[in-house]
PDB file of C-alpha atoms in Angstrom:
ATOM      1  CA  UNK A   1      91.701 127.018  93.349  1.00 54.00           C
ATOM      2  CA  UNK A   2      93.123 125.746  95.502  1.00 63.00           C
ATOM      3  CA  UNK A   3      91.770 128.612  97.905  1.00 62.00           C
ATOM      4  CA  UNK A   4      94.825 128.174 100.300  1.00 67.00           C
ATOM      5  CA  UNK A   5      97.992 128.422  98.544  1.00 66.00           C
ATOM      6  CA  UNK A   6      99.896 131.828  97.393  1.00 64.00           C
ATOM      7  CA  UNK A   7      98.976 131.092  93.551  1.00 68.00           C
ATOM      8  CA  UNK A   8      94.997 130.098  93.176  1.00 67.00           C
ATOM      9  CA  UNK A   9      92.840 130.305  89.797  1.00 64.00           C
ATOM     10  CA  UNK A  10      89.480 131.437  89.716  1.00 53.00           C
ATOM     11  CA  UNK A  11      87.338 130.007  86.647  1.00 54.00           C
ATOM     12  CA  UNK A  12      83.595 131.225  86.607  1.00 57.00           C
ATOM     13  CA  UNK A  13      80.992 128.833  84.974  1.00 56.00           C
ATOM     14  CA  UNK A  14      78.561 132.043  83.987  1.00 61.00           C
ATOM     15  CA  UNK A  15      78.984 135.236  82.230  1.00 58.00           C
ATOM     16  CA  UNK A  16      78.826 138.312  84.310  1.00 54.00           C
ATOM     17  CA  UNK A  17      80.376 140.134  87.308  1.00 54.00           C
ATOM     18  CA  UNK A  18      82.338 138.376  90.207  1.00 53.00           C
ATOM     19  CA  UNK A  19      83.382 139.806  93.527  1.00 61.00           C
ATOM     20  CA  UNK A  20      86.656 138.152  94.999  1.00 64.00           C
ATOM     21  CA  UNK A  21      88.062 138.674  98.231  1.00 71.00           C
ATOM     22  CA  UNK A  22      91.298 137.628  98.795  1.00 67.00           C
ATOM     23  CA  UNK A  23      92.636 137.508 102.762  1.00 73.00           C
ATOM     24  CA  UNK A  24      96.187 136.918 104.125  1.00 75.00           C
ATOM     25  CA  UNK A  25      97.525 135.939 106.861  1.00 75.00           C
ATOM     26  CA  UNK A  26     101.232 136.091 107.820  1.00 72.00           C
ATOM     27  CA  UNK A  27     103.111 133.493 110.061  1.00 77.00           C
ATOM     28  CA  UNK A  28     102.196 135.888 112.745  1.00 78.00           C
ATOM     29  CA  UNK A  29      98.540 135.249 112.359  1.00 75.00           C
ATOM     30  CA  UNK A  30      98.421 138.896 111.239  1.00 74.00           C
ATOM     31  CA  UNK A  31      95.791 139.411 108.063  1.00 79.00           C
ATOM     32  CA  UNK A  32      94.701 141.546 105.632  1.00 76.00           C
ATOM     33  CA  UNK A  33      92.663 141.455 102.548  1.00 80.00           C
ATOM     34  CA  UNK A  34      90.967 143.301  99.557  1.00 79.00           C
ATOM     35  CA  UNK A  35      88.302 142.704  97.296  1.00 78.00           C
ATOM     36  CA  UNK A  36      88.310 143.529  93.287  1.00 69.00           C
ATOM     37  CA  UNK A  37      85.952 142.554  90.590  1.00 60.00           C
ATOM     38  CA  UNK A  38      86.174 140.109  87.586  1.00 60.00           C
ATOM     39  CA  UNK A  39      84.132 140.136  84.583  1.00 55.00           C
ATOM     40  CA  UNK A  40      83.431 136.872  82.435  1.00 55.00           C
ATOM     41  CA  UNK A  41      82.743 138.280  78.841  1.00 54.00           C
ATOM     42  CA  UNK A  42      82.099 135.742  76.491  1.00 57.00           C
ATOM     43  CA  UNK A  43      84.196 135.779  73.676  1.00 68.00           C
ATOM     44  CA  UNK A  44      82.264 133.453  71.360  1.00 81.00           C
ATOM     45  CA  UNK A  45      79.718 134.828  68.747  1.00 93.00           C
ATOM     46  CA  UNK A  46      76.880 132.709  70.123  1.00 96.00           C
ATOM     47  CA  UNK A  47      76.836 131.242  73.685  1.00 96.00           C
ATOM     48  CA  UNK A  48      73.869 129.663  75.353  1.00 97.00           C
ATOM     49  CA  UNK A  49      73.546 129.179  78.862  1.00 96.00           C
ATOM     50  CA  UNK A  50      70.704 127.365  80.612  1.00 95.00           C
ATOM     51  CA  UNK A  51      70.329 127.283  84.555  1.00 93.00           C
ATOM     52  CA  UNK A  52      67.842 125.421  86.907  1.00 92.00           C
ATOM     53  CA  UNK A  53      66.230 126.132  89.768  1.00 82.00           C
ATOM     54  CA  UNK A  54      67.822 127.250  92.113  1.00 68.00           C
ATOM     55  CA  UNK A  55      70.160 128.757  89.353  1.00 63.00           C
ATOM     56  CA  UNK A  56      73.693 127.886  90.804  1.00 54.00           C
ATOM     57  CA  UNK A  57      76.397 125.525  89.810  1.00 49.00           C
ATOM     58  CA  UNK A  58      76.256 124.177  93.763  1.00 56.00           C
ATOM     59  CA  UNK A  59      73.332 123.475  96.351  1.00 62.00           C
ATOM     60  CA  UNK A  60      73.015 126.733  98.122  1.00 59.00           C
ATOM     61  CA  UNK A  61      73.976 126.268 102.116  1.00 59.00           C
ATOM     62  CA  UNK A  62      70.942 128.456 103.322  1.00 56.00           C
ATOM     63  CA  UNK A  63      69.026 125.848 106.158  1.00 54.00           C
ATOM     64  CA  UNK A  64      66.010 124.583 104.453  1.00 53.00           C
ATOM     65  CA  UNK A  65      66.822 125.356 100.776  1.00 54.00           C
ATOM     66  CA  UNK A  66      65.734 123.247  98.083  1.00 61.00           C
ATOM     67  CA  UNK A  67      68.028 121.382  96.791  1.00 73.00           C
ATOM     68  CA  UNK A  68      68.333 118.061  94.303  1.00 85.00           C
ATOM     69  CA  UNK A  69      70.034 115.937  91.701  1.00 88.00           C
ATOM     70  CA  UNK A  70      67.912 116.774  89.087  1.00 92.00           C
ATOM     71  CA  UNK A  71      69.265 116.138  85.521  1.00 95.00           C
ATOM     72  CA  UNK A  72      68.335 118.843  82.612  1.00 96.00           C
ATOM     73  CA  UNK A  73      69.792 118.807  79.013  1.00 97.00           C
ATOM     74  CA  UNK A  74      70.774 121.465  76.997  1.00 98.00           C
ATOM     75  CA  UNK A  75      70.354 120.873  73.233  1.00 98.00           C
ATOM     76  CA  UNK A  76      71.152 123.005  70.079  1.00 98.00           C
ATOM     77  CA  UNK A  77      69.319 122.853  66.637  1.00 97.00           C
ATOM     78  CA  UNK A  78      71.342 124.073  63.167  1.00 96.00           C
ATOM     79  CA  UNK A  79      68.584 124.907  60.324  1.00 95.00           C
ATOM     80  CA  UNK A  80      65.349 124.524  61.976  1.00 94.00           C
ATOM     81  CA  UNK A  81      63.951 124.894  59.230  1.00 89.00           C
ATOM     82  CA  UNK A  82      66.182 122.994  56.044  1.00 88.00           C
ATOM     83  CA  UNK A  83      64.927 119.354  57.093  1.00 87.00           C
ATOM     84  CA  UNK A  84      67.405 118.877  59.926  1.00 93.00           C
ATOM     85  CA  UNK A  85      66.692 116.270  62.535  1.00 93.00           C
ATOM     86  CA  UNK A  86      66.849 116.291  66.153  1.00 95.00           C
ATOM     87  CA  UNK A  87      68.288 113.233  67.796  1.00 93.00           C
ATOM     88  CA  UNK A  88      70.987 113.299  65.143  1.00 94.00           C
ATOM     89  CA  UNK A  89      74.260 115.214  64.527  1.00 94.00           C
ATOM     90  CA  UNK A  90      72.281 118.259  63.201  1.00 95.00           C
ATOM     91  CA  UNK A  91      71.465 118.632  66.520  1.00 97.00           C
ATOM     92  CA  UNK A  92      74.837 119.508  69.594  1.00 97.00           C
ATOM     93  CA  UNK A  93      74.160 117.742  72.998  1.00 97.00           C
ATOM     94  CA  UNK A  94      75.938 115.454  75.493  1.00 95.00           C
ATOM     95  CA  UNK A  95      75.872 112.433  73.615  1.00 94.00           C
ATOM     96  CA  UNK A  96      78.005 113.948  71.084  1.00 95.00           C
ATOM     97  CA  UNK A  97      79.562 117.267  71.499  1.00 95.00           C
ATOM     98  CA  UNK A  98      80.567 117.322  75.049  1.00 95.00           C
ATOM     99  CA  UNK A  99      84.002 119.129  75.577  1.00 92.00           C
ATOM    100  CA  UNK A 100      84.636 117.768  78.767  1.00 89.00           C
ATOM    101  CA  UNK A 101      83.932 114.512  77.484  1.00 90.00           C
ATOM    102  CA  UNK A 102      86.682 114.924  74.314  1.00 91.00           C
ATOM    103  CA  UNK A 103      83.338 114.793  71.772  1.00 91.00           C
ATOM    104  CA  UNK A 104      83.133 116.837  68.977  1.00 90.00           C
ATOM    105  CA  UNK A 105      80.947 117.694  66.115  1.00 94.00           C
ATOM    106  CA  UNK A 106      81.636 119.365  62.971  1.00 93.00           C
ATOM    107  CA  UNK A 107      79.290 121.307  61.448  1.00 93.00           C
ATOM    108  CA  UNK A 108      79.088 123.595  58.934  1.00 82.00           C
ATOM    109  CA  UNK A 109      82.538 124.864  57.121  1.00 75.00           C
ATOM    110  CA  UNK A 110      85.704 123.330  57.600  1.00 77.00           C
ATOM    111  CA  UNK A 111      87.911 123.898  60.701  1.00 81.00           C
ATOM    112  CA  UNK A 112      86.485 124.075  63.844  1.00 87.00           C
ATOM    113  CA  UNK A 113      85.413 127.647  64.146  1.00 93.00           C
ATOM    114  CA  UNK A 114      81.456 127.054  63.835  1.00 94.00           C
ATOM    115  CA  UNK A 115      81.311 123.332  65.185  1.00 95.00           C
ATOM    116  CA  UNK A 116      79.094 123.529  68.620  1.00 96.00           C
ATOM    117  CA  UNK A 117      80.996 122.255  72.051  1.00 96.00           C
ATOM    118  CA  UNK A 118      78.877 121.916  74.955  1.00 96.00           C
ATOM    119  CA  UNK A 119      81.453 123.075  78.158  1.00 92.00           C
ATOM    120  CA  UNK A 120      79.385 120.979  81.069  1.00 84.00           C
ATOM    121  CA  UNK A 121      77.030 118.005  81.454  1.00 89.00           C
ATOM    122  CA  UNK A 122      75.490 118.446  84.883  1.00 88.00           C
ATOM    123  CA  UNK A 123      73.961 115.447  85.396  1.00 87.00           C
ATOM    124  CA  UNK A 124      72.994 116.477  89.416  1.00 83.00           C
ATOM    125  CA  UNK A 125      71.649 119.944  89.547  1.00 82.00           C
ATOM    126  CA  UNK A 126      71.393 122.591  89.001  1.00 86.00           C
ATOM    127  CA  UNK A 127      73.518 124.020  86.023  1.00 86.00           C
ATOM    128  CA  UNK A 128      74.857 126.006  83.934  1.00 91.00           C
ATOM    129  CA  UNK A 129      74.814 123.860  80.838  1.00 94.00           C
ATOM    130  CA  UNK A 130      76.584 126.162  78.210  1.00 95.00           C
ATOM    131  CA  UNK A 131      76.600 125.983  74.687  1.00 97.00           C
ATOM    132  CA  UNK A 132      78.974 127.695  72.391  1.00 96.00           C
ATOM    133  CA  UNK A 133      79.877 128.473  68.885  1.00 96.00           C
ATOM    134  CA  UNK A 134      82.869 130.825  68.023  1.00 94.00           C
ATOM    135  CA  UNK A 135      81.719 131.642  64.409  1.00 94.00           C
ATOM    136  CA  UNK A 136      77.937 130.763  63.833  1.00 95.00           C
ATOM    137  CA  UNK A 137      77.859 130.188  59.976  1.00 92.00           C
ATOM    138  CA  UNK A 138      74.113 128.218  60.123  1.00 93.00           C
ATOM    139  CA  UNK A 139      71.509 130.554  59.265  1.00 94.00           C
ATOM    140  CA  UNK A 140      69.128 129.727  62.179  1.00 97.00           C
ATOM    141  CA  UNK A 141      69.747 127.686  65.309  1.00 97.00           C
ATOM    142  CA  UNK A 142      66.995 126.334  67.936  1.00 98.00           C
ATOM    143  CA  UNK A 143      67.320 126.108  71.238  1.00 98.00           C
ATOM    144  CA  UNK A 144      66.260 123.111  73.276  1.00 98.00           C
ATOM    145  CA  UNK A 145      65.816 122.176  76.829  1.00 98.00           C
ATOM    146  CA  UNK A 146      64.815 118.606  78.175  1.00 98.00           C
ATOM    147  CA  UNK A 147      64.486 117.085  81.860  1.00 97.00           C
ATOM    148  CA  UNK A 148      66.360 113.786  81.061  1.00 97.00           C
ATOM    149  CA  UNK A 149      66.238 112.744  84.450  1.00 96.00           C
ATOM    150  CA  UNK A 150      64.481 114.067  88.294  1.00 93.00           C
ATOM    151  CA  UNK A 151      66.762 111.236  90.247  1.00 92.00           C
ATOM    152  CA  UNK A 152      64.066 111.832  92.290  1.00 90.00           C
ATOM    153  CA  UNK A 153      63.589 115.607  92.228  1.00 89.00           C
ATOM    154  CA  UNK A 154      59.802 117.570  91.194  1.00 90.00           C
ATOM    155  CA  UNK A 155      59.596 119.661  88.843  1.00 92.00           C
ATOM    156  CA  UNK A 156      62.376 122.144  87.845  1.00 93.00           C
ATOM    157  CA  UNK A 157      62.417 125.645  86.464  1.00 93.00           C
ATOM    158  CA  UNK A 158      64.831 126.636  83.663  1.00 95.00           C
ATOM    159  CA  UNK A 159      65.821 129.489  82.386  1.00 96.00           C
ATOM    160  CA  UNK A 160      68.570 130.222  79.328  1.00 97.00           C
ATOM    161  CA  UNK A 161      70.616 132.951  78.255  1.00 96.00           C
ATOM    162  CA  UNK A 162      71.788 133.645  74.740  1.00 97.00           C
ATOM    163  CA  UNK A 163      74.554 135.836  74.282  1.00 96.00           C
ATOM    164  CA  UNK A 164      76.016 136.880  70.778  1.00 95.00           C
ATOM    165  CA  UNK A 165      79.553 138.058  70.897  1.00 89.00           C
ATOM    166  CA  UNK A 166      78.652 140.591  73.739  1.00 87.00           C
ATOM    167  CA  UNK A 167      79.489 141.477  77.464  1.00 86.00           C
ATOM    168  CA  UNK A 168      75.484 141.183  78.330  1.00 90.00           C
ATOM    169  CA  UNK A 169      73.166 138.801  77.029  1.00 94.00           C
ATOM    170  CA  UNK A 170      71.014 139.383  74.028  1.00 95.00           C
ATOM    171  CA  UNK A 171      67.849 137.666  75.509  1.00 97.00           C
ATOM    172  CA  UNK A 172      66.966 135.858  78.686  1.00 96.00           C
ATOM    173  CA  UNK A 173      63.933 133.374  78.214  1.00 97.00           C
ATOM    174  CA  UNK A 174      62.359 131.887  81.552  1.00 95.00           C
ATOM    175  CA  UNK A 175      61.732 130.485  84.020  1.00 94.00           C
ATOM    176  CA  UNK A 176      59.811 128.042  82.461  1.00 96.00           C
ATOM    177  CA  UNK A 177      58.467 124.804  84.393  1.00 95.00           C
ATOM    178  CA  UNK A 178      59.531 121.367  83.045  1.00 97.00           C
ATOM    179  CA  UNK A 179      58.028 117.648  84.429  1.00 97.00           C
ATOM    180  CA  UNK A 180      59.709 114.516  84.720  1.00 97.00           C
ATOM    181  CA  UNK A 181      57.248 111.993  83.688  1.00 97.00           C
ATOM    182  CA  UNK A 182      59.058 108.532  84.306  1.00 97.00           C
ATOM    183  CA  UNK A 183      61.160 108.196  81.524  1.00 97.00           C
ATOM    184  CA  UNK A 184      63.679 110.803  79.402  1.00 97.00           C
ATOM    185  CA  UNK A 185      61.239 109.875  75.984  1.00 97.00           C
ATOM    186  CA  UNK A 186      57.702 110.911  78.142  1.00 98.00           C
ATOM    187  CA  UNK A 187      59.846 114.265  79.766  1.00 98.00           C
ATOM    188  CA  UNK A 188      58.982 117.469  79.102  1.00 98.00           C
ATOM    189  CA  UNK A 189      61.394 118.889  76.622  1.00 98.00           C
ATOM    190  CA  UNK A 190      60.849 123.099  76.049  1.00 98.00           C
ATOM    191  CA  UNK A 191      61.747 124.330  72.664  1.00 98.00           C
ATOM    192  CA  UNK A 192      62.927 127.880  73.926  1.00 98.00           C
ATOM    193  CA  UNK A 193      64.005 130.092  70.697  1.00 98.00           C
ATOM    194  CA  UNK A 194      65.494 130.456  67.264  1.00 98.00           C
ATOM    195  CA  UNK A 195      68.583 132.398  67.640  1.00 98.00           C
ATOM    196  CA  UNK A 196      69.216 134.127  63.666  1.00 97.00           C
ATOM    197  CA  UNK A 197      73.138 135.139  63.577  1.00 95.00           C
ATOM    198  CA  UNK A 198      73.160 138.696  61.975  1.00 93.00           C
ATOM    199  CA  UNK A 199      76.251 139.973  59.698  1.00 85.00           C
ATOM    200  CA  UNK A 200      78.710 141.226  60.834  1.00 84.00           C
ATOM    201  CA  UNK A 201      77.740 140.152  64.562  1.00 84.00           C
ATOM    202  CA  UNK A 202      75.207 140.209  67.056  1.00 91.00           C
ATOM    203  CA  UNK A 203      72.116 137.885  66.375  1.00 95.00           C
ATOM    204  CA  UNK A 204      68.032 138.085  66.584  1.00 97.00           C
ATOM    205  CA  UNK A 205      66.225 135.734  69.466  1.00 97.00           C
ATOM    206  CA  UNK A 206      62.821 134.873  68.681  1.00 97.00           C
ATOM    207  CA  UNK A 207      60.983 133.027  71.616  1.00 97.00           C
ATOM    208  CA  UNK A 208      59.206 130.252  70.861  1.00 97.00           C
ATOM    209  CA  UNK A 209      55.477 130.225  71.804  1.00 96.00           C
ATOM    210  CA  UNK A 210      51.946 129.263  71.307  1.00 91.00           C
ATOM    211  CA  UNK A 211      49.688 132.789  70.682  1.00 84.00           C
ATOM    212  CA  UNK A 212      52.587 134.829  71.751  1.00 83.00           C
ATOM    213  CA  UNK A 213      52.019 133.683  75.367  1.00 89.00           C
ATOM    214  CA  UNK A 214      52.497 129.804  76.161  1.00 94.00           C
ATOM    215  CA  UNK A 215      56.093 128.155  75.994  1.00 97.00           C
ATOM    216  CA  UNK A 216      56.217 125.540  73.714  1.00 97.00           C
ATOM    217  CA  UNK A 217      56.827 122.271  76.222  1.00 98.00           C
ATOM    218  CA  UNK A 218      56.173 118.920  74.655  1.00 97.00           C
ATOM    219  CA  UNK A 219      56.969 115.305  75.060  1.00 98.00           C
ATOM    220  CA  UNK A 220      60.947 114.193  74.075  1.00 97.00           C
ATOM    221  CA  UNK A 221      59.657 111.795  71.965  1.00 97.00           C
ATOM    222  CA  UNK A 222      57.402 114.161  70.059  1.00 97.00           C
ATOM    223  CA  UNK A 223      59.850 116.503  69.182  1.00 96.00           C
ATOM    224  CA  UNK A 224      62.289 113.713  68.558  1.00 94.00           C
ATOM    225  CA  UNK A 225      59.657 112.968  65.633  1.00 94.00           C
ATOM    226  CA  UNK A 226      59.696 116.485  64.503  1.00 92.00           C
ATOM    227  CA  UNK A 227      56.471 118.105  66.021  1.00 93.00           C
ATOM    228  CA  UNK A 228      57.030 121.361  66.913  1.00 93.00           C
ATOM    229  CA  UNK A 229      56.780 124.998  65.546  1.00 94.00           C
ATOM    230  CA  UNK A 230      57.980 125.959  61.865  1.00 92.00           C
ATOM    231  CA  UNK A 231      61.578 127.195  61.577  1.00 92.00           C
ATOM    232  CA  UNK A 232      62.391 130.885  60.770  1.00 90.00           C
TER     233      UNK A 232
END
């Protein structure tokens, strides 16, 4: 962007495949144009990515679709299961490691290779949140997703994306419906996965469930407090 000037940038928010079409028109009002694909690989060796419904970064134009302001958090868990704390810097989110905000967190080893940067806050619908982590040295991370606030939207349906160092993701876990309940501490926050980094890349993504079958969705606060399933 800008879309009208003879040198534009592109910058995709998602992974995947893009179709661009690019049209020009000479002082003559004469045009042509051509069409060629981009791919957005991630380059990082864990990247989480967590879209609402309707999964888009904008409110589609269709007449009648649904759209809102709806606010849903991303959050990432190191060592689910060595005592770490949610609500604290063991745990990346926007309070403290948003990029865009210039807020960082180390973790782990020094330099900044396996600290966690979160690229976006959307605070107004509908995503992507992304998460990512060049080098993940931790030996477990948890993912976590939490309707902070509907600004007067329903329900929402999320769905994330974990991607380890690869073209395609490694899982896709979703949709799953979360309810805003009146406050961000009575919301439904969904504990989505344990994503274990494997040597010397890629990574396993266990879902997170009740008898194999129901998500794990609970109140902010109650997870806050550390109720929740047992890390790997």
């Amino acid at each position: 962007r800008p879309a009208d000037r003879a040198a534009t940038s592109y910058t995709p928010d998602v992974a995947g495949e893009y179709a661009l079409r690019l049209r020009v028109t000479d002082d003559a009002g004469l045009s042509d144009e051509c069409e060629t694909v981009v791919r957005a690989v991630p380059r990082e060796g864990l990247r989480v990515e967590l879209v609402w419904d309707p999964p888009g970064r904008t409110c589609p134009r269709e007449a009648g679709a649904a759209c809102d302001r709806s606010d849903v958090d991303l959050h990432l868990l190191r060592d689910p299961s060595s005592g770490t704390r949610w609500r604290s810097n063991d745990e990346c989110y926007y309070f403290n490691c948003n990029a865009a905000a210039g807020r960082s967190l180390p973790w782990g080893m020094s330099g900044a290779t396996d600290d966690p940067r979160l690229d976006i806050d959307d605070v107004d619908g509908h995503g992507p949140e992304n998460i990512n982590i060049d080098r993940p040295s931790a030996r477990a991370y948890r993912i976590g997703v939490h309707y902070f606030d509907a600004h007067g939207a329903g329900a929402q349906s999320a769905t994330v994306l974990v991607y380890c160092g690869a073209a395609t993701p490694v899982a896709r876990v979703g949709p799953v419906t979360l309810t805003y309940r009146g406050s961000a501490e009575s919301s439904d926050m969904w504990l989505v996965a344990d994503v274990i980094p494997m040597s010397p890349g890629g990574c396993e993504v266990r879902a997170l469930t009740h008898d194999g079958a129901v998500p794990w969705v609970l109140p902010y606060s109650d997870v806050a407090r550390g109720v929740g399933p047992a890390g790997p």
